[in-house]
PDB file of C-alpha atoms in Angstrom:
ATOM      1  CA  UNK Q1003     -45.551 -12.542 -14.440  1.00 45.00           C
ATOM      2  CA  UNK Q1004     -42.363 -10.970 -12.660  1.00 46.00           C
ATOM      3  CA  UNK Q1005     -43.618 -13.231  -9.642  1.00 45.00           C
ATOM      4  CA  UNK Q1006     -43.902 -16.394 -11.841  1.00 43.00           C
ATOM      5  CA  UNK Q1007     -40.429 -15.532 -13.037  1.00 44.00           C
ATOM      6  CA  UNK Q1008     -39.016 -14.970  -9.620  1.00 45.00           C
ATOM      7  CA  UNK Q1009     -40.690 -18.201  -7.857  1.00 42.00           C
ATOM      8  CA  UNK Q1010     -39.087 -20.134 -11.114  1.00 45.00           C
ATOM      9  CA  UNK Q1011     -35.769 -19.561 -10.140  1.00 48.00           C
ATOM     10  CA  UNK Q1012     -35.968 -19.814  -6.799  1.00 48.00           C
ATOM     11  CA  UNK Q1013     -37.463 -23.252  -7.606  1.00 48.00           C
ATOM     12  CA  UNK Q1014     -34.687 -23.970 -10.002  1.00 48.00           C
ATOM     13  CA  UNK Q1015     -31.952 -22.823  -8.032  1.00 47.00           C
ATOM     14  CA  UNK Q1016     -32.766 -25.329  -4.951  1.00 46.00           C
ATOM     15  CA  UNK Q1017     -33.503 -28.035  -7.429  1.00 49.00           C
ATOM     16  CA  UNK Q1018     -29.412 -27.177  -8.691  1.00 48.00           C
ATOM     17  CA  UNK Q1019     -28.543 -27.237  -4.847  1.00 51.00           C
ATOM     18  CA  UNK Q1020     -30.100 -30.831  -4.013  1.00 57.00           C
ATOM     19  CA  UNK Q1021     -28.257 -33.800  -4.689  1.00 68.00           C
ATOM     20  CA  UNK Q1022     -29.244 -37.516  -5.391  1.00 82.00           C
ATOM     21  CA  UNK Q1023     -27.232 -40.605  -3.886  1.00 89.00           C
ATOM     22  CA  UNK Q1024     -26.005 -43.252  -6.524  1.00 94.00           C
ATOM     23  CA  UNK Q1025     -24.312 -46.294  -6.848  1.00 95.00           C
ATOM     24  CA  UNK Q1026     -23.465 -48.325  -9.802  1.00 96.00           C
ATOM     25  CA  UNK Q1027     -24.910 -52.000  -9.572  1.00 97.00           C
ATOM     26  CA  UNK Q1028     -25.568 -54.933 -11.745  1.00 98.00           C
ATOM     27  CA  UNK Q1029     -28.413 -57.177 -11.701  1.00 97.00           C
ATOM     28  CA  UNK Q1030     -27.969 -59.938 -13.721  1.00 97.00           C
ATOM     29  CA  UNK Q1031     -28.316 -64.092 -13.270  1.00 97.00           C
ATOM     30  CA  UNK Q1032     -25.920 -67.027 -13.658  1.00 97.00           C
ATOM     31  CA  UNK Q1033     -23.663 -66.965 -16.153  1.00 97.00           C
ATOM     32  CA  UNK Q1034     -24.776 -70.091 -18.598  1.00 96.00           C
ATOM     33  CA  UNK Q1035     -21.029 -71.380 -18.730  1.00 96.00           C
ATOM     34  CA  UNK Q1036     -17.994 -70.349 -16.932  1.00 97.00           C
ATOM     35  CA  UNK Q1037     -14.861 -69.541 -18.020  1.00 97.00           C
ATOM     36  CA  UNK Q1038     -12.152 -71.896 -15.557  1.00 96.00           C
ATOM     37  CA  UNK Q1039      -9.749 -69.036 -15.774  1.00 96.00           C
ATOM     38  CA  UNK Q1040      -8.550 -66.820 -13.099  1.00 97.00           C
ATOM     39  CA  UNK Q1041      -8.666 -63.336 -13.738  1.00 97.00           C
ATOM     40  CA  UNK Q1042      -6.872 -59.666 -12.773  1.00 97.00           C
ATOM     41  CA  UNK Q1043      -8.807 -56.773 -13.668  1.00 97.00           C
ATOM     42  CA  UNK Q1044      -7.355 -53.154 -13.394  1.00 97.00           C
ATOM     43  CA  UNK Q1045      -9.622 -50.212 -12.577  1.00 97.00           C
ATOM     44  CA  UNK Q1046     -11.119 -48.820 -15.790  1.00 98.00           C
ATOM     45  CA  UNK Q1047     -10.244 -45.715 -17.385  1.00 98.00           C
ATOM     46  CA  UNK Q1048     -12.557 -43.073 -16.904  1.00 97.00           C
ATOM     47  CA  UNK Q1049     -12.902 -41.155 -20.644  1.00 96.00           C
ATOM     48  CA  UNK Q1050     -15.313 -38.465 -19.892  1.00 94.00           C
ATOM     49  CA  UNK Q1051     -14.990 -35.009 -18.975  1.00 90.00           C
ATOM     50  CA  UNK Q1052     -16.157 -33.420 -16.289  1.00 89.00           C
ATOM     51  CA  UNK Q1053     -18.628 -30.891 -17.548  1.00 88.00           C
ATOM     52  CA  UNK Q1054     -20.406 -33.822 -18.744  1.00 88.00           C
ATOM     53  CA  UNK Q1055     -20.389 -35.348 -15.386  1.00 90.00           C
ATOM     54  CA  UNK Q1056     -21.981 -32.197 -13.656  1.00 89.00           C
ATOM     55  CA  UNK Q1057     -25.955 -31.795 -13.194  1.00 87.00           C
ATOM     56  CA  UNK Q1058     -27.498 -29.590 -15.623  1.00 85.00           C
ATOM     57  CA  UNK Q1059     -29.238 -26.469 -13.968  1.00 83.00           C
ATOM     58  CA  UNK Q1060     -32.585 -27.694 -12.816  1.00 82.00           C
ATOM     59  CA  UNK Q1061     -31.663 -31.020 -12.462  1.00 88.00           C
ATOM     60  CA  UNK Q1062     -29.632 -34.033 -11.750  1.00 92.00           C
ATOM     61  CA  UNK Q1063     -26.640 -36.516 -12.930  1.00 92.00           C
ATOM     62  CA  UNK Q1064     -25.881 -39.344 -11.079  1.00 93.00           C
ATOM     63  CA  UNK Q1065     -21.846 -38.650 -11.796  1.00 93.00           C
ATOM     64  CA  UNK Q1066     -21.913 -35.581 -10.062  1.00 92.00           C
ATOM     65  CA  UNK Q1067     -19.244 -35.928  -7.379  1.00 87.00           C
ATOM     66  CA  UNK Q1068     -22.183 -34.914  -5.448  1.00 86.00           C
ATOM     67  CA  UNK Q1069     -24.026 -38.150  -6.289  1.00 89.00           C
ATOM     68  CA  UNK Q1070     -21.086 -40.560  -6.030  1.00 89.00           C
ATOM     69  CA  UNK Q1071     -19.451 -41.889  -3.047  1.00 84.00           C
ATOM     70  CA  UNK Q1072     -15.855 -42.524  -4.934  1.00 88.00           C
ATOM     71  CA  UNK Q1073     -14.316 -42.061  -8.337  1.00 93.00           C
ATOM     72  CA  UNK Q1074     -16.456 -43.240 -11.114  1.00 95.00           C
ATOM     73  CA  UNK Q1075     -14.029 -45.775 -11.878  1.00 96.00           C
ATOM     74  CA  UNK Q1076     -13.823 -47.334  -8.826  1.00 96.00           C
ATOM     75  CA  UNK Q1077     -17.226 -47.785  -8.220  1.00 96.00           C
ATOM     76  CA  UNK Q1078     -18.160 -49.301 -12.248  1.00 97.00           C
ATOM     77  CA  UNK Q1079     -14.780 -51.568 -11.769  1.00 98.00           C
ATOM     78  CA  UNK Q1080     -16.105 -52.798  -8.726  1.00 97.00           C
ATOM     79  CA  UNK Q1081     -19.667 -53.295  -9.764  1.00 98.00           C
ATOM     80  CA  UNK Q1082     -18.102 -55.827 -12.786  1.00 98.00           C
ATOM     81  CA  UNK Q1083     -15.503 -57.653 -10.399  1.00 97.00           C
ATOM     82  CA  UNK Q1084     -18.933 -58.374  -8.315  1.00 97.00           C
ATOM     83  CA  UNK Q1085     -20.943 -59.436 -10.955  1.00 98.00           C
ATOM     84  CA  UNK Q1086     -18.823 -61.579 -12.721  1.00 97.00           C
ATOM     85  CA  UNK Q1087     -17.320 -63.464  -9.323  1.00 96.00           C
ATOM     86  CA  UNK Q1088     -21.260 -63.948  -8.054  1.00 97.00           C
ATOM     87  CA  UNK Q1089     -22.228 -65.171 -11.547  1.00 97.00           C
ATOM     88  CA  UNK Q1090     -19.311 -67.699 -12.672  1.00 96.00           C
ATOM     89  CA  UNK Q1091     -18.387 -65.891 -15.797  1.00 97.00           C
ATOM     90  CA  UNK Q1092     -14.812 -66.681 -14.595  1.00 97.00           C
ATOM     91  CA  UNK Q1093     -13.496 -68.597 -12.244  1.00 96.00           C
ATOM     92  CA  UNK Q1094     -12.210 -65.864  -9.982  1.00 96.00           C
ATOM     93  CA  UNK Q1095     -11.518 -62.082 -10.803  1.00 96.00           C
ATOM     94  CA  UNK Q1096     -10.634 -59.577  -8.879  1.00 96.00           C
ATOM     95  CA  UNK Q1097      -8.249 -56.787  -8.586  1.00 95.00           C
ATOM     96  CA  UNK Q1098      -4.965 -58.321  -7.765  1.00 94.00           C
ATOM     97  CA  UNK Q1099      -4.158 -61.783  -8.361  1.00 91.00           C
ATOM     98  CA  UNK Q1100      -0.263 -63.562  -8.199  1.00 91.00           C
ATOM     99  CA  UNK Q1101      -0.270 -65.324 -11.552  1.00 93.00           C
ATOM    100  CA  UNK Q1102      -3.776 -64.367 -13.550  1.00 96.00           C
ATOM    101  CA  UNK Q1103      -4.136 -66.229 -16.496  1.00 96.00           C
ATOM    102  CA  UNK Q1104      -5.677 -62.461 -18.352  1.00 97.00           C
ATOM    103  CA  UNK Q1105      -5.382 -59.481 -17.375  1.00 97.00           C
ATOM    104  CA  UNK Q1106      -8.604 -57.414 -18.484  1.00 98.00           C
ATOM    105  CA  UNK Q1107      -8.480 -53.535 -19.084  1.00 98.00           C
ATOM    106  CA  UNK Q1108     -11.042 -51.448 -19.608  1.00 97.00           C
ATOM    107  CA  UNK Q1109     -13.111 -48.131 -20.322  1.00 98.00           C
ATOM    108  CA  UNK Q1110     -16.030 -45.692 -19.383  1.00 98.00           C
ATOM    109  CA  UNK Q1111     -16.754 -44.233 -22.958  1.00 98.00           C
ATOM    110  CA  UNK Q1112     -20.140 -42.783 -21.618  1.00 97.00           C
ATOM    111  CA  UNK Q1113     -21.777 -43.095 -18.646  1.00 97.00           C
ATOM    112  CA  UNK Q1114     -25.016 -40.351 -18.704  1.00 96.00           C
ATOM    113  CA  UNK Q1115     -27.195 -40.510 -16.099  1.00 93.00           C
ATOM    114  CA  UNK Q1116     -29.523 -37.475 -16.165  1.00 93.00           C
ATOM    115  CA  UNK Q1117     -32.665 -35.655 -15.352  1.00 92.00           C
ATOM    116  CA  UNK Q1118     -33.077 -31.927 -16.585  1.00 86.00           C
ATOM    117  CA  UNK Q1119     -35.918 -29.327 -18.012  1.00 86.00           C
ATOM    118  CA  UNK Q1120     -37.343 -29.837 -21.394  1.00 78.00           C
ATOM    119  CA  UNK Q1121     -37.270 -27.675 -24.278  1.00 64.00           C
ATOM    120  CA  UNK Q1122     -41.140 -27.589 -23.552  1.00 62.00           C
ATOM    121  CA  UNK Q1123     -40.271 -26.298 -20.108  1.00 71.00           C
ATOM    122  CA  UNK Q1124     -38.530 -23.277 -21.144  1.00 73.00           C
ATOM    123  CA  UNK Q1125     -41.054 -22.254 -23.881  1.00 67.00           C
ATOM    124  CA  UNK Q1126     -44.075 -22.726 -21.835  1.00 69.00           C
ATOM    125  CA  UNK Q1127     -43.111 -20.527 -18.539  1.00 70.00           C
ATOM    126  CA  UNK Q1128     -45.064 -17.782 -19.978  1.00 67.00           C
ATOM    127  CA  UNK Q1129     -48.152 -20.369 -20.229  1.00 65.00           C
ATOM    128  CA  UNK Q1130     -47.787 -22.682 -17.199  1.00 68.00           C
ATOM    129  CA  UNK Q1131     -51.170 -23.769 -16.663  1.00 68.00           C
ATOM    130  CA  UNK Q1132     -50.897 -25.820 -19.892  1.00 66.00           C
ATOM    131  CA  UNK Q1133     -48.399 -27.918 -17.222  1.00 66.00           C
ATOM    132  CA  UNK Q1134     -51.852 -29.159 -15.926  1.00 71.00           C
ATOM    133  CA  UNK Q1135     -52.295 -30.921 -19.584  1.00 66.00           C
ATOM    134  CA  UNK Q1136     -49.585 -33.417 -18.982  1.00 68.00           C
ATOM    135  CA  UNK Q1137     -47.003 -31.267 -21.364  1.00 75.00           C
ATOM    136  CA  UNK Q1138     -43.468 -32.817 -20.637  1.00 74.00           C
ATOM    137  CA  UNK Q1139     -41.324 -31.222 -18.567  1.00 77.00           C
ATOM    138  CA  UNK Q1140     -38.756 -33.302 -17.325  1.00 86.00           C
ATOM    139  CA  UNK Q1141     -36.566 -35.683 -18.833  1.00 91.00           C
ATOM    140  CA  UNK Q1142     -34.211 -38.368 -18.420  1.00 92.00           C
ATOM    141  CA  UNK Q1143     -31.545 -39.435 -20.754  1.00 94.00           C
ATOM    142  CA  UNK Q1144     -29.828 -42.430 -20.303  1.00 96.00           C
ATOM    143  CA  UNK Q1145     -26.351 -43.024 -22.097  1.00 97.00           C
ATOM    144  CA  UNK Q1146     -24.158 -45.982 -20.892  1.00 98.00           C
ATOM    145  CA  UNK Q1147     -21.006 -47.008 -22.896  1.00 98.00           C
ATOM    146  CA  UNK Q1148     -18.349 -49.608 -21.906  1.00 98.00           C
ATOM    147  CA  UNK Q1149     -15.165 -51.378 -23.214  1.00 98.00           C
ATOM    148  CA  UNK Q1150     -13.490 -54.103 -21.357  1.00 98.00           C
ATOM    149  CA  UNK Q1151     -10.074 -55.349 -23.131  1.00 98.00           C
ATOM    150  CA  UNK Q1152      -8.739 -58.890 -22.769  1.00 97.00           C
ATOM    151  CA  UNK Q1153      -5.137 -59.631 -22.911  1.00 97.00           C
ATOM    152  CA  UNK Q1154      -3.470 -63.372 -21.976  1.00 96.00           C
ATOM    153  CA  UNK Q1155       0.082 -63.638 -20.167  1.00 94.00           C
ATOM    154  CA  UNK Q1156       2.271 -62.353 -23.179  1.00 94.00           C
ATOM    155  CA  UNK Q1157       0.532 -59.104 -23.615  1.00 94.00           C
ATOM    156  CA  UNK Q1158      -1.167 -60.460 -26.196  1.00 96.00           C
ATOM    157  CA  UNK Q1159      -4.751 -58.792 -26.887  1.00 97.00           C
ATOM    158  CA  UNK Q1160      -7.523 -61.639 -26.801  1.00 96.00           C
ATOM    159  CA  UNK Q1161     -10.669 -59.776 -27.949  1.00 96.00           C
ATOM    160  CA  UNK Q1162     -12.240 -56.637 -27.180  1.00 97.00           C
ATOM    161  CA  UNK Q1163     -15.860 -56.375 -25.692  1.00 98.00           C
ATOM    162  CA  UNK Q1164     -18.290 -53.157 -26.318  1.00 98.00           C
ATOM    163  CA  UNK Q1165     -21.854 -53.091 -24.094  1.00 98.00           C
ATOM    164  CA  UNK Q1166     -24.164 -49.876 -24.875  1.00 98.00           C
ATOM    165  CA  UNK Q1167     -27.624 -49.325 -23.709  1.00 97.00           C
ATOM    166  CA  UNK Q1168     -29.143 -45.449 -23.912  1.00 95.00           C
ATOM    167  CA  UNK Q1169     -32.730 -44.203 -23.517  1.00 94.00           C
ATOM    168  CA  UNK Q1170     -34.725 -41.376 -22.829  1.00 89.00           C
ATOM    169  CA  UNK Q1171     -38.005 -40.423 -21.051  1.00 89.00           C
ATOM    170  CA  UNK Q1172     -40.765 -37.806 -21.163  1.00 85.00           C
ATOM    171  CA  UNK Q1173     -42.241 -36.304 -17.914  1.00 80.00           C
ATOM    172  CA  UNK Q1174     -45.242 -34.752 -17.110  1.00 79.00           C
ATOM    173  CA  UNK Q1175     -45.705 -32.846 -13.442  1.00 75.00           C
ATOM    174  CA  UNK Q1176     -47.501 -35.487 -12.087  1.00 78.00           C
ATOM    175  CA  UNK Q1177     -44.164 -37.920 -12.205  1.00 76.00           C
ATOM    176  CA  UNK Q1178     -41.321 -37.723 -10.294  1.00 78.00           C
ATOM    177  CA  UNK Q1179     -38.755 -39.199 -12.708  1.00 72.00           C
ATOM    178  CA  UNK Q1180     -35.736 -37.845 -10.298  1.00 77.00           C
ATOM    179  CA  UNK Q1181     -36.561 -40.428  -7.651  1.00 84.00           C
ATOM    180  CA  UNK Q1182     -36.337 -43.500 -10.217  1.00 87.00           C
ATOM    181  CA  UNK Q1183     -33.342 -42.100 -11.956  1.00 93.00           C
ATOM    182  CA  UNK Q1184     -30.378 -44.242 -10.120  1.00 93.00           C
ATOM    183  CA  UNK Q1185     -32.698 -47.657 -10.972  1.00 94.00           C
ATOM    184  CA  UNK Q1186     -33.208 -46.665 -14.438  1.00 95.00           C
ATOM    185  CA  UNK Q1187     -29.411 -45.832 -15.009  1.00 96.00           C
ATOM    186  CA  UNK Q1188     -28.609 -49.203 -13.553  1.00 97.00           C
ATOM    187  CA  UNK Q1189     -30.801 -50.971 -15.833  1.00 97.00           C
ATOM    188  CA  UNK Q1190     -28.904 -49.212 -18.794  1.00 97.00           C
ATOM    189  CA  UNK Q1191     -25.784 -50.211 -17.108  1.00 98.00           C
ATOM    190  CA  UNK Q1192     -26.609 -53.846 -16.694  1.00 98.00           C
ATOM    191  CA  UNK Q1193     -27.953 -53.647 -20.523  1.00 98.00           C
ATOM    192  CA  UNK Q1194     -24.432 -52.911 -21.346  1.00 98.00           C
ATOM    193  CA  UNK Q1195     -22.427 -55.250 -19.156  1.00 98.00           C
ATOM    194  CA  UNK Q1196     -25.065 -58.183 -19.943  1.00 98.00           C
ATOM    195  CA  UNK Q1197     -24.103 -57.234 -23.713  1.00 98.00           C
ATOM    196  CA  UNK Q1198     -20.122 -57.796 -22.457  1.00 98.00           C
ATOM    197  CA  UNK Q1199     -20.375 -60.971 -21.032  1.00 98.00           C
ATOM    198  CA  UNK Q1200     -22.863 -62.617 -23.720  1.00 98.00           C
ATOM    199  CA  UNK Q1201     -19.463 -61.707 -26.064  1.00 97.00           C
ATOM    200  CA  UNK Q1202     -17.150 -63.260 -23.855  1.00 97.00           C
ATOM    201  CA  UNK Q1203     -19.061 -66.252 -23.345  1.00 97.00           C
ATOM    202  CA  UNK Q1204     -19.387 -66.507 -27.263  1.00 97.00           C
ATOM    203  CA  UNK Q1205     -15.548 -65.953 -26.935  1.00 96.00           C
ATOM    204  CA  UNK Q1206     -14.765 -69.039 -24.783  1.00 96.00           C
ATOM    205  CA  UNK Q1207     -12.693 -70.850 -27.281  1.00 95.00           C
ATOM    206  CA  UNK Q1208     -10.185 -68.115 -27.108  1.00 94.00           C
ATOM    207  CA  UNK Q1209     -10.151 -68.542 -23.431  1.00 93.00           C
ATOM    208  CA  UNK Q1210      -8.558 -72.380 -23.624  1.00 88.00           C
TER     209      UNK Q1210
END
């Protein structure tokens, strides 16, 4: 048992120590009708802490400053300013622009992207060769939250635009979850912009 115990945390400890690589990206079609607007979008505001950024012992988080090549921030803002120039939702977006005709500002409310221990995990040590049964182990959790803000020339606010998607999966030691876990957080992620621009399109009126 002491062994068990031992080999656990060693296990645990280099699972802490290992780091995943992630990028936030958006895979999403066509917009259905574009907006003939040009538009400046600032970077947008980062709301969450950064305990709940960090990697739970035993697992992963794909907003670990391990896990991400720049600022959170940067990298969603840039993901949207992509998606939205490839698709036509506007006529042109991007960062800086001389005479935009909105200005859109935004937030990260949430943006989980994890893989840590069950409950199960913990309270079967003791028993591990129940593992073997398919009990769950691992899990994912999935939590994506954004807010983009729309404002015209005079200041004026034009609408406001929420997109949410969260999830969570059960792992047994046969699966792997940790390798999928930067697809499956960019599936939440394009749940929640794909949410965003079905609003804005809905919105178009207010555009003209």
């Amino acid at each position: 048992m002491k062994n068990k115990i031992i080999l656990l945390i060693c296990t645990l400890s280099v699972m802490s120590c290992a780091t995943i690589s992630y990028t936030p990206k958006i895979a999403l079609d066509v917009s259905p009708k574009t907006i003939k607007k040009t538009i400046q979008i600032e970077n947008l505001i980062d709301k969450m802490d950064i305990k709940s950024k960090q990697k739970p012992f035993g697992g992963y988080s794909v907003t670990d400053k391990s896990s991400l090549a720049g600022a959170l921030s940067l990298e969603v803002t840039n993901a949207i300013v992509e998606d939205f120039n490839a698709n036509g939702v506007f006529s042109k977006i991007s960062k800086r622009e001389e005479n935009p005709d909105f200005t859109i500002k935004g937030e990260i409310l949430n943006f989980k992207g994890k893989y840590r221990p069950t409950t199960a995990y913990w309270l079967t040590i003791p028993i591990d060769l129940i593992w073997f049964f398919g009990v769950p182990v691992m899990k994912d959790e999935i939590d994506i939250q954004i807010k983009l803000s729309v404002f015209d020339k005079s200041g004026k606010l034009v609408g406001e635009y929420y997109g949410n998607s969260n999830s969570s999966k059960l792992y047994s030691m046969y699966n792997n979850g940790m390798l999928g876990l930067p697809v499956r957080t960019n599936r939440g992620f394009t749940e929640a912009i794909s949410q965003i621009r079905e609003k804005i399109i809905f919105d178009i009126d207010k555009f003209n």
